[in-house]
Coordinates of C-alpha atoms in Angstrom, one line a residue:
Chain A
M1 CA 50.2 21.8 -6.5
P2 CA 47.9 18.9 -5.6
R3 CA 45.2 19.7 -3.2
R4 CA 44.5 17.3 -0.3
S5 CA 41.0 16.1 0.0
I6 CA 39.9 17.8 3.2
D7 CA 36.6 19.2 4.4
F8 CA 37.8 22.8 4.6
P9 CA 34.3 24.5 4.9
A10 CA 33.6 22.2 7.9
W11 CA 36.9 23.0 9.5
L12 CA 36.5 26.8 9.0
A13 CA 32.9 26.7 10.3
G14 CA 34.2 24.9 13.4
R15 CA 36.9 27.4 14.0
V16 CA 34.6 30.3 13.5
Q17 CA 32.1 28.8 16.0
H18 CA 35.0 28.1 18.5
I19 CA 36.5 31.6 18.3
E20 CA 33.1 33.1 18.9
T21 CA 32.9 31.1 22.2
V22 CA 36.5 32.1 23.1
L23 CA 35.8 35.8 22.4
D24 CA 32.6 35.6 24.4
Q25 CA 34.6 34.3 27.4
V26 CA 37.5 36.7 27.3
L27 CA 35.4 39.8 27.0
P28 CA 34.1 41.1 30.3
P29 CA 30.3 40.5 30.8
A30 CA 28.0 43.3 29.6
T31 CA 26.8 43.7 33.2
T32 CA 30.3 44.5 34.6
T33 CA 30.9 48.2 35.4
P34 CA 31.3 50.2 33.3
A35 CA 28.4 48.4 31.6
R36 CA 27.9 50.6 28.6
L37 CA 31.6 50.3 27.7
H38 CA 31.5 46.5 28.0
E39 CA 28.3 46.3 26.0
S40 CA 29.9 48.3 23.2
M41 CA 33.1 46.2 23.3
R42 CA 31.0 43.0 23.0
Y43 CA 28.9 44.6 20.2
A44 CA 32.0 45.5 18.3
V45 CA 33.6 42.1 18.6
L46 CA 30.8 39.4 18.7
G47 CA 28.2 38.2 16.3
G48 CA 29.8 38.8 13.0
G49 CA 33.0 38.9 10.9
K50 CA 34.6 36.2 8.8
R51 CA 37.3 35.5 11.5
V52 CA 39.9 35.1 8.8
R53 CA 42.6 36.3 11.2
A54 CA 41.7 33.7 13.9
A55 CA 41.6 31.0 11.2
L56 CA 45.1 32.0 10.1
V57 CA 46.3 31.7 13.7
Y58 CA 44.8 28.2 14.1
A59 CA 45.9 27.0 10.6
A60 CA 49.5 28.3 11.1
G61 CA 49.5 26.6 14.5
E62 CA 48.6 23.3 12.9
A63 CA 51.2 23.7 10.2
S64 CA 53.9 24.3 12.9
L65 CA 53.0 22.1 15.7
Q66 CA 56.1 20.2 17.1
P67 CA 55.6 16.5 17.9
G68 CA 55.7 15.8 21.7
T69 CA 54.7 19.2 22.9
A70 CA 51.8 19.5 25.3
A71 CA 48.7 19.9 23.1
S72 CA 46.4 21.3 25.7
A73 CA 48.7 24.2 26.6
Q74 CA 49.2 25.0 22.9
E75 CA 45.5 24.9 22.2
I76 CA 44.9 27.4 25.0
A77 CA 47.7 29.6 23.7
L78 CA 46.3 29.5 20.2
D79 CA 42.9 30.5 21.5
H80 CA 44.5 33.5 23.2
A81 CA 46.5 34.4 20.1
A82 CA 43.4 34.0 17.8
A83 CA 41.3 36.1 20.2
A84 CA 44.0 38.8 20.4
V85 CA 44.2 39.4 16.7
E86 CA 40.4 39.5 16.4
L87 CA 40.2 42.0 19.2
I88 CA 42.8 44.2 17.5
H89 CA 40.9 43.9 14.2
A90 CA 37.6 44.8 15.8
Y91 CA 39.1 47.9 17.5
S92 CA 40.6 49.0 14.2
L93 CA 37.2 48.8 12.5
V94 CA 35.5 50.7 15.3
H95 CA 38.0 53.6 15.0
D96 CA 38.0 53.5 11.2
D97 CA 34.3 53.9 11.1
L98 CA 34.2 57.0 13.3
P99 CA 33.1 60.3 11.8
C100 CA 36.6 61.8 11.9
M101 CA 37.8 58.8 9.8
D102 CA 35.7 57.0 7.2
D103 CA 32.4 58.1 8.8
D104 CA 30.6 54.8 8.0
A105 CA 27.2 53.9 9.5
L106 CA 27.1 50.3 8.4
R107 CA 29.4 47.4 9.3
R108 CA 28.7 43.7 9.0
G109 CA 25.1 44.7 8.1
R110 CA 24.6 46.4 11.4
P111 CA 24.9 50.0 12.7
T112 CA 28.5 50.8 13.5
V113 CA 29.5 51.2 17.2
H114 CA 29.3 55.0 17.3
V115 CA 25.9 54.9 15.7
Q116 CA 24.6 52.2 18.0
F117 CA 26.2 53.8 21.1
D118 CA 27.9 57.2 20.7
E119 CA 31.3 58.5 19.5
A120 CA 32.9 58.7 23.0
T121 CA 31.9 55.1 23.8
A122 CA 33.1 53.9 20.4
M123 CA 36.5 55.5 20.9
L124 CA 36.9 54.1 24.4
A125 CA 35.7 50.7 23.3
G126 CA 38.5 50.6 20.7
D127 CA 41.0 52.0 23.3
A128 CA 40.1 49.2 25.7
L129 CA 40.1 46.3 23.2
Q130 CA 43.7 47.0 22.4
P131 CA 45.2 46.3 25.9
L132 CA 42.8 43.3 26.3
A133 CA 44.6 41.8 23.3
F134 CA 48.0 42.2 24.9
E135 CA 46.7 40.9 28.2
L136 CA 45.5 37.7 26.5
L137 CA 48.9 37.2 24.9
G138 CA 50.4 37.6 28.3
M139 CA 48.2 34.8 29.6
M140 CA 49.4 32.2 27.1
P141 CA 50.6 29.1 29.0
I142 CA 53.8 28.7 27.0
A143 CA 57.4 29.6 27.5
P144 CA 57.7 33.3 28.5
A145 CA 60.3 33.9 25.9
L146 CA 57.7 32.9 23.2
V147 CA 55.1 35.1 24.9
V148 CA 57.5 38.0 24.6
Q149 CA 58.1 37.3 20.9
G150 CA 54.4 37.2 20.2
T151 CA 53.8 40.4 22.1
Q152 CA 56.5 42.2 20.2
L153 CA 55.2 41.0 16.9
L154 CA 51.6 42.1 17.6
A155 CA 52.8 45.5 19.0
R156 CA 55.0 46.2 15.9
S157 CA 52.4 45.1 13.4
T158 CA 49.7 47.3 14.9
G159 CA 51.7 50.5 15.5
S160 CA 52.8 53.5 13.4
L161 CA 55.0 51.3 11.2
G162 CA 52.2 48.8 10.8
M163 CA 48.4 48.9 10.8
V164 CA 47.9 52.4 12.2
G165 CA 50.6 53.8 10.0
G166 CA 48.9 52.3 7.0
Q167 CA 45.6 53.9 8.1
A168 CA 47.3 57.3 8.4
I169 CA 48.7 57.0 4.8
D170 CA 45.3 55.9 3.6
C171 CA 43.7 59.0 5.2
A172 CA 46.4 61.3 3.7
S173 CA 46.1 59.8 0.2
V174 CA 42.4 60.5 -0.4
G175 CA 42.2 62.3 -3.7
C176 CA 45.8 61.5 -4.6
T177 CA 47.1 59.1 -7.2
L178 CA 49.4 56.6 -5.6
T179 CA 51.9 54.5 -7.7
P180 CA 51.3 50.8 -7.5
E181 CA 54.4 50.5 -5.3
A182 CA 53.1 53.2 -2.8
L183 CA 49.7 51.5 -2.8
R184 CA 51.4 48.2 -2.0
Q185 CA 53.3 49.8 0.8
M186 CA 50.2 51.4 2.3
H187 CA 48.1 48.1 2.1
S188 CA 51.0 46.0 3.4
M189 CA 50.9 48.2 6.5
K190 CA 47.1 48.8 6.8
T191 CA 45.8 45.3 6.2
G192 CA 48.7 43.1 5.6
A193 CA 50.6 43.6 8.8
L194 CA 47.9 42.2 11.1
L195 CA 47.1 39.3 8.7
E196 CA 50.9 38.5 8.6
A197 CA 51.1 38.8 12.4
S198 CA 48.2 36.3 12.7
V199 CA 50.1 33.7 10.7
L200 CA 53.4 34.3 12.5
L201 CA 51.7 34.3 15.9
G202 CA 50.3 30.8 15.2
G203 CA 53.8 29.7 14.2
I204 CA 55.4 31.2 17.3
V205 CA 52.9 29.7 19.7
A206 CA 53.3 26.3 18.1
G207 CA 57.1 26.6 18.3
A208 CA 57.9 26.8 14.6
G209 CA 61.6 26.7 13.7
S210 CA 63.3 29.3 11.6
S211 CA 62.8 27.5 8.2
A212 CA 59.1 27.0 8.9
R213 CA 58.8 30.7 10.0
Q214 CA 60.3 31.7 6.7
G215 CA 57.7 29.8 4.7
L216 CA 55.0 31.3 6.9
E217 CA 56.3 34.8 6.3
T218 CA 56.3 34.5 2.5
Y219 CA 52.8 32.9 2.6
A220 CA 51.6 35.6 5.0
S221 CA 52.9 38.5 2.9
A222 CA 51.2 37.2 -0.3
V223 CA 47.9 36.5 1.5
G224 CA 47.9 39.8 3.3
L225 CA 48.2 41.7 0.0
A226 CA 45.8 39.4 -1.8
F227 CA 43.2 40.2 0.8
Q228 CA 43.3 43.9 0.0
V229 CA 43.3 43.4 -3.7
V230 CA 40.1 41.3 -3.3
D231 CA 38.6 44.1 -1.2
D232 CA 39.3 46.6 -3.8
I233 CA 37.9 44.4 -6.6
L234 CA 34.7 43.8 -4.5
D235 CA 34.3 47.5 -3.9
V236 CA 33.5 48.0 -7.6
T237 CA 31.9 44.6 -8.4
A238 CA 29.7 43.7 -5.4
D239 CA 26.7 45.5 -3.9
T240 CA 26.1 46.7 -0.4
A241 CA 23.9 43.8 0.7
T242 CA 26.6 41.3 -0.3
L243 CA 29.4 43.2 1.4
G244 CA 27.6 44.1 4.6
K245 CA 29.2 47.5 4.2
T246 CA 28.8 50.4 1.8
A247 CA 29.8 49.3 -1.7
G248 CA 31.6 51.7 -4.1
K249 CA 32.7 53.8 -1.1
D250 CA 36.4 53.8 -2.0
A251 CA 35.7 54.7 -5.6
A252 CA 33.2 57.4 -4.6
G253 CA 35.6 58.8 -2.0
N254 CA 38.3 59.0 -4.7
K255 CA 40.5 56.6 -2.7
P256 CA 43.4 55.0 -4.5
T257 CA 42.8 51.3 -4.9
Y258 CA 44.4 48.4 -6.9
V259 CA 41.6 48.7 -9.4
S260 CA 42.2 52.4 -9.9
A261 CA 45.9 51.8 -10.2
L262 CA 45.9 48.7 -12.3
G263 CA 42.4 48.4 -13.8
L264 CA 40.1 45.5 -13.0
D265 CA 42.0 43.0 -15.2
G266 CA 45.3 44.1 -13.8
A267 CA 44.1 43.7 -10.3
R268 CA 42.8 40.2 -11.1
G269 CA 46.2 39.3 -12.6
L270 CA 48.0 40.4 -9.5
L271 CA 45.6 38.4 -7.4
K272 CA 46.4 35.3 -9.4
D273 CA 50.2 35.8 -8.9
L274 CA 49.8 36.3 -5.2
H275 CA 47.7 33.2 -4.9
A276 CA 50.5 31.2 -6.6
Q277 CA 53.1 32.7 -4.4
A278 CA 51.2 31.8 -1.2
R279 CA 50.6 28.2 -2.4
A280 CA 54.3 27.8 -3.3
A281 CA 55.5 29.0 0.1
L282 CA 53.6 26.3 1.8
L283 CA 55.1 23.4 -0.1
P284 CA 58.0 22.8 2.3
L285 CA 55.6 22.7 5.2
G286 CA 53.9 19.6 3.8
P287 CA 50.4 18.3 4.4
A288 CA 50.1 20.0 7.9
A289 CA 49.8 23.3 6.0
A290 CA 46.7 22.1 4.1
H291 CA 44.3 24.5 5.9
L292 CA 46.6 27.4 5.3
G293 CA 46.4 26.6 1.6
C294 CA 42.6 26.4 1.7
I295 CA 42.5 29.8 3.4
A296 CA 44.5 31.3 0.5
D297 CA 42.0 29.7 -1.9
Y298 CA 39.1 31.1 0.2
I299 CA 40.5 34.6 0.3
V300 CA 41.1 34.7 -3.4
G301 CA 37.7 33.0 -4.0
R302 CA 35.8 35.9 -2.3
D303 CA 36.2 37.6 -5.8
H304 CA 33.8 35.0 -7.3
Chain B
M1 CA 59.0 59.5 59.7
P2 CA 62.4 61.1 59.6
R3 CA 63.3 62.5 56.1
R4 CA 66.7 61.7 54.7
S5 CA 68.7 64.7 53.6
I6 CA 68.7 64.2 49.9
D7 CA 68.5 66.6 47.0
F8 CA 65.2 65.5 45.6
P9 CA 64.7 68.4 43.2
A10 CA 68.0 67.7 41.5
W11 CA 67.2 64.0 41.3
L12 CA 63.8 64.7 39.8
A13 CA 65.1 67.2 37.3
G14 CA 67.8 64.7 36.3
R15 CA 65.1 62.0 35.8
V16 CA 62.9 64.3 33.8
Q17 CA 65.7 65.3 31.5
H18 CA 66.7 61.7 31.1
I19 CA 63.3 60.4 30.2
E20 CA 62.9 63.2 27.6
T21 CA 66.0 61.8 25.9
V22 CA 64.7 58.2 26.2
L23 CA 61.4 59.2 24.7
D24 CA 63.0 61.1 21.9
Q25 CA 65.0 58.0 21.0
V26 CA 62.1 55.5 21.2
L27 CA 59.7 57.5 19.1
P28 CA 60.2 57.1 15.4
P29 CA 61.8 60.3 13.8
A30 CA 59.3 62.8 12.4
T31 CA 60.7 62.2 8.9
T32 CA 59.8 58.5 8.9
T33 CA 56.7 57.7 6.8
P34 CA 53.9 58.4 7.7
A35 CA 55.6 61.7 8.7
R36 CA 52.5 63.5 9.8
L37 CA 51.6 60.7 12.2
H38 CA 55.1 60.5 13.6
E39 CA 55.2 64.3 14.0
S40 CA 51.9 64.2 15.9
M41 CA 53.1 61.3 18.2
R42 CA 56.2 63.3 19.0
Y43 CA 54.2 66.5 19.6
A44 CA 51.9 64.6 22.0
V45 CA 54.7 63.0 24.0
L46 CA 57.7 65.4 24.0
G47 CA 58.4 68.8 25.4
G48 CA 56.2 68.9 28.4
G49 CA 54.6 67.1 31.3
K50 CA 55.7 66.6 34.8
R51 CA 56.8 63.0 34.1
V52 CA 55.5 61.8 37.5
R53 CA 54.8 58.3 36.1
A54 CA 58.4 57.9 34.8
A55 CA 59.8 59.2 38.1
L56 CA 57.7 56.6 40.0
V57 CA 59.1 53.9 37.8
Y58 CA 62.7 55.0 38.5
A59 CA 62.1 55.6 42.3
A60 CA 60.4 52.2 42.7
G61 CA 63.2 50.6 40.8
E62 CA 65.7 52.1 43.2
A63 CA 63.7 51.0 46.2
S64 CA 63.5 47.4 45.0
L65 CA 66.9 46.9 43.4
Q66 CA 68.4 43.5 44.4
P67 CA 72.2 43.6 45.2
G68 CA 74.3 41.7 42.7
T69 CA 72.0 42.1 39.7
A70 CA 73.4 43.5 36.4
A71 CA 72.9 47.2 36.9
S72 CA 73.1 48.2 33.2
A73 CA 70.4 45.8 32.0
Q74 CA 68.1 47.0 34.8
E75 CA 68.8 50.6 33.9
I76 CA 67.8 49.9 30.3
A77 CA 64.7 48.0 31.5
L78 CA 63.7 50.9 33.8
D79 CA 64.1 53.3 30.9
H80 CA 61.8 51.1 28.7
A81 CA 59.2 50.8 31.5
A82 CA 59.3 54.5 32.3
A83 CA 58.9 55.4 28.6
A84 CA 56.1 52.9 28.3
V85 CA 54.0 54.5 31.0
E86 CA 54.6 58.0 29.7
L87 CA 53.5 56.9 26.2
I88 CA 50.3 55.4 27.6
H89 CA 49.7 58.6 29.6
A90 CA 50.3 60.7 26.5
Y91 CA 47.9 58.7 24.4
S92 CA 45.2 58.9 27.0
L93 CA 45.5 62.7 27.1
V94 CA 45.3 63.0 23.3
H95 CA 42.1 60.9 23.2
D96 CA 40.6 62.6 26.3
D97 CA 41.1 66.0 24.7
L98 CA 39.2 65.1 21.5
P99 CA 35.9 66.8 20.7
C100 CA 33.9 63.7 21.3
M101 CA 35.4 63.5 24.8
D102 CA 36.4 66.6 26.9
D103 CA 36.8 68.8 23.8
D104 CA 39.8 70.7 25.2
A105 CA 42.0 73.0 23.1
L106 CA 44.8 73.5 25.5
R107 CA 47.2 71.1 27.1
R108 CA 50.5 71.8 28.8
G109 CA 50.1 75.4 27.6
R110 CA 50.0 74.4 24.0
P111 CA 47.2 73.6 21.5
T112 CA 46.0 70.0 21.9
V113 CA 47.0 67.4 19.2
H114 CA 43.7 67.6 17.3
V115 CA 43.9 71.4 17.2
Q116 CA 47.5 71.4 16.1
F117 CA 47.0 68.6 13.5
D118 CA 43.4 67.2 13.0
E119 CA 41.0 64.8 14.7
A120 CA 41.9 61.8 12.6
T121 CA 45.6 62.3 13.1
A122 CA 45.1 62.7 16.9
M123 CA 43.1 59.5 17.1
L124 CA 45.7 57.6 15.1
A125 CA 48.5 59.1 17.2
G126 CA 46.9 57.8 20.3
D127 CA 46.2 54.4 18.7
A128 CA 49.9 54.1 17.7
L129 CA 51.4 55.2 21.0
Q130 CA 49.6 52.4 22.8
P131 CA 51.3 49.4 21.0
L132 CA 54.7 51.3 21.1
A133 CA 54.4 51.1 24.9
F134 CA 53.9 47.3 24.8
E135 CA 56.7 47.0 22.2
L136 CA 59.1 48.8 24.6
L137 CA 58.2 46.5 27.5
G138 CA 58.8 43.5 25.2
M139 CA 62.4 44.9 24.6
M140 CA 63.4 45.0 28.3
P141 CA 66.6 43.0 28.7
I142 CA 65.5 41.1 31.8
A143 CA 64.1 37.6 32.4
P144 CA 61.2 37.0 30.0
A145 CA 58.9 35.9 32.9
L146 CA 59.3 39.4 34.4
V147 CA 58.6 41.0 31.0
V148 CA 55.4 39.0 30.8
Q149 CA 54.4 40.1 34.3
G150 CA 55.0 43.7 33.4
T151 CA 53.1 43.5 30.1
Q152 CA 50.1 41.9 31.9
L153 CA 50.2 44.6 34.6
L154 CA 50.3 47.5 32.0
A155 CA 47.6 45.9 29.9
R156 CA 45.2 45.4 32.9
S157 CA 45.7 48.8 34.3
T158 CA 45.0 50.5 31.0
G159 CA 41.9 48.5 29.9
S160 CA 38.2 48.5 30.5
L161 CA 38.7 47.6 34.2
G162 CA 41.4 50.3 34.6
M163 CA 42.2 53.6 32.9
V164 CA 39.8 53.4 30.0
G165 CA 37.0 52.1 32.2
G166 CA 37.5 55.0 34.6
Q167 CA 37.3 57.4 31.7
A168 CA 34.0 55.8 30.6
I169 CA 32.5 56.1 34.1
D170 CA 33.7 59.8 34.1
C171 CA 32.0 60.5 30.8
A172 CA 28.8 58.8 32.0
S173 CA 28.8 60.7 35.3
V174 CA 28.7 64.2 34.0
G175 CA 25.8 66.0 35.6
C176 CA 25.4 63.2 38.2
T177 CA 26.1 63.2 41.9
L178 CA 28.5 60.4 42.8
T179 CA 28.9 59.1 46.3
P180 CA 32.5 59.6 47.7
E181 CA 32.9 55.8 47.3
A182 CA 31.8 55.8 43.7
L183 CA 34.1 58.7 43.0
R184 CA 37.0 56.9 44.6
Q185 CA 36.3 53.9 42.4
M186 CA 36.2 56.0 39.2
H187 CA 39.4 57.8 40.0
S188 CA 41.2 54.7 41.2
M189 CA 40.5 53.4 37.7
K190 CA 41.0 56.5 35.6
T191 CA 44.1 58.0 37.2
G192 CA 45.2 55.7 39.9
A193 CA 45.6 52.5 37.9
L194 CA 48.4 53.8 35.7
L195 CA 50.1 55.5 38.6
E196 CA 50.0 52.3 40.5
A197 CA 51.2 50.3 37.5
S198 CA 54.2 52.7 37.2
V199 CA 55.2 52.0 40.8
L200 CA 54.7 48.2 40.4
L201 CA 56.5 48.1 37.1
G202 CA 59.6 49.7 38.7
G203 CA 59.4 47.0 41.4
I204 CA 58.9 44.1 38.9
V205 CA 61.8 45.3 36.7
A206 CA 64.1 45.5 39.7
G207 CA 63.1 42.1 40.9
A208 CA 61.2 43.2 44.0
G209 CA 60.1 40.3 46.3
S210 CA 56.5 39.8 47.5
S211 CA 56.9 41.8 50.7
A212 CA 58.4 44.8 48.9
R213 CA 55.7 44.5 46.3
Q214 CA 53.1 44.7 49.0
G215 CA 54.6 47.9 50.4
L216 CA 54.7 49.4 46.9
E217 CA 51.1 48.5 46.2
T218 CA 49.9 50.3 49.4
Y219 CA 52.0 53.3 48.6
A220 CA 50.9 53.3 45.0
S221 CA 47.2 53.1 45.8
A222 CA 47.4 56.1 48.2
V223 CA 49.6 58.2 45.9
G224 CA 47.3 57.4 42.9
L225 CA 44.3 58.7 44.7
A226 CA 46.1 61.7 46.2
F227 CA 47.1 62.7 42.7
Q228 CA 43.4 63.0 41.7
V229 CA 42.4 64.8 44.9
V230 CA 45.0 67.4 44.2
D231 CA 43.8 67.8 40.6
D232 CA 40.3 68.4 41.8
I233 CA 41.5 70.9 44.4
L234 CA 43.6 72.7 41.8
D235 CA 40.7 72.9 39.4
V236 CA 38.9 75.3 41.8
T237 CA 41.9 77.0 43.4
A238 CA 44.4 77.6 40.5
D239 CA 44.2 79.6 37.3
T240 CA 44.6 78.5 33.7
A241 CA 48.1 79.9 33.3
T242 CA 49.4 78.0 36.4
L243 CA 47.7 74.7 35.3
G244 CA 48.6 74.9 31.6
K245 CA 45.1 73.6 31.0
T246 CA 41.7 75.2 31.3
A247 CA 41.0 75.8 35.0
G248 CA 37.5 75.5 36.5
K249 CA 36.5 73.1 33.7
D250 CA 35.3 70.3 35.9
A251 CA 33.3 72.6 38.1
A252 CA 31.8 74.3 35.0
G253 CA 31.1 71.0 33.3
N254 CA 29.2 69.8 36.4
K255 CA 31.6 66.9 36.8
P256 CA 31.7 65.2 40.1
T257 CA 35.0 65.9 42.0
Y258 CA 36.4 65.4 45.5
V259 CA 35.7 69.0 46.1
S260 CA 32.1 68.7 45.0
A261 CA 31.7 65.5 47.1
L262 CA 33.6 66.5 50.3
G263 CA 34.0 70.3 50.1
L264 CA 37.5 71.9 49.9
D265 CA 38.3 71.2 53.6
G266 CA 37.1 67.7 53.3
A267 CA 39.2 67.1 50.2
R268 CA 42.3 68.5 51.9
G269 CA 41.7 66.3 55.0
L270 CA 41.5 63.2 52.7
L271 CA 44.7 64.3 51.0
K272 CA 46.5 64.5 54.4
D273 CA 45.4 61.0 55.3
L274 CA 46.5 59.6 51.9
H275 CA 49.9 61.2 52.3
A276 CA 50.4 59.6 55.7
Q277 CA 49.3 56.2 54.3
A278 CA 51.8 56.5 51.5
R279 CA 54.7 57.5 53.8
A280 CA 53.9 54.7 56.3
A281 CA 53.9 52.0 53.5
L282 CA 57.5 52.9 52.6
L283 CA 58.9 52.4 56.1
P284 CA 59.7 48.6 55.6
L285 CA 61.6 49.5 52.4
G286 CA 64.1 51.6 54.3
P287 CA 66.3 54.4 53.0
A288 CA 66.3 53.1 49.4
A289 CA 62.7 54.3 49.2
A290 CA 63.6 57.9 49.9
H291 CA 62.8 59.2 46.5
L292 CA 59.4 57.5 46.5
G293 CA 58.7 59.3 49.8
C294 CA 59.7 62.6 48.2
I295 CA 57.4 62.0 45.2
A296 CA 54.5 61.6 47.6
D297 CA 55.4 64.9 49.2
Y298 CA 55.8 66.5 45.8
I299 CA 52.4 65.3 44.6
V300 CA 50.6 66.5 47.7
G301 CA 52.6 69.7 47.6
R302 CA 51.2 70.7 44.2
D303 CA 48.3 72.0 46.2
H304 CA 50.4 74.8 47.7

């Protein structure tokens, strides 16, 4: 597939900078009562992260934008959707890092929320980030029927049959050998569901029709899985400083990964297939999907 | 205010039985993967609880129902709204009971979720109940604009400026003396916000106009506070077997309560005032609000 000549790094850097501003605005100020809770929510969300989910929302919005629709309302709606998925992602990291879960002290090169604050505050920060995400979706200035679709999508993808369900399977599978199929199922819930929701939310907000949504779904599914395969590869090939989190932790914790299931070469082969699937799914969307294509390249490229 | 001759206990028992059936249906079966997570969610939600919040949704729906609207769609919508507030309430109890929070082993006369299962499962159960509540609201078969209003309301009332914020203030205030005003603020967030949201959700779903909503708001605010005042009184006057949870825990934990701030007589005087406020707010709503009035009596009557 021919690649368009676009300055993707500049676009991505611009989106990352923009979503930081949006997140700073939608989070209550650290001085608002209860101040310690709001401080911890801001600590959990701001000042770090690759913002891949926000970038997927924006890029899918670009790919789906209908001519003649009010651009400013859509821009605001995409900001809300992008912020919502980043808030959900941040909450999930805060809870995953807690002692009763992964018990991790380092995240994005900084102390995790329960280390910086305390366990109760970390749990409550996560608990409060979640409804803020739904509140933001509810404030999107687009047709209420689309708002409801977006809310439904985010709710399903983050619940017991999505992200949290995947986390529960992950917890239960420590020390077990999962088949590649069971591993795929777990990751498609734990990591894939929110990445997919990010892509589809961008499409919904921008008014994507059913054929465009189908392309986005195939793309999202491949990219969501690719993301996890790369994470598993990096867990054994990168060091802690590069990752900003503890390297080798999955292997040491005897967690099933794509590398443990398929070997390093097998995992890299799967990654290559997923990359091709994602790229192919974008073909019908044309040049407007260029940034989505670049994000797929970027995610796969984290391995290098 | 004259009381209508209605069989409130029978109505309440019927609603409690009905919402149990609804909750049983909306929760994924315990056999669905991840089974342990779904078991724990069902354990947390089913088979106990006074269902005050669900009853408030139904009674406020009755009080606000517009003539000529499709009754069956409204009934389904009220079921979803009632289930949503009960799921949120259940999640908040599961997280409040965790060792890093109140560290309570007993709830509704049974082991708490983290005792019955484990801490990680309890946290994930709470995390998954929350989006299920928003998913249910999104499935209400009423005008999408009303669905969005309801979602917004639930999100705000459960976030850092509502329920979770109140919990954070409560955690931070252990061992402190709060002024009656600060105590009122904390409880209006921690307990009041969700009770108020329950009343207003019923009104929104049933298409209440602005004057009816105003009456519901005043009622809800008084009832929300009364509920906490009764809880504080019961903490010092009732025993563990009656409460189904550990009695005297707040006093022993040096937590500020209405009894510690106002004394037992002062707390009972406040309760009487709140009861009168709630009753007065219902007058403009007429006989359709009879069950709301009875719920106010019922909440206040828990003290006897």
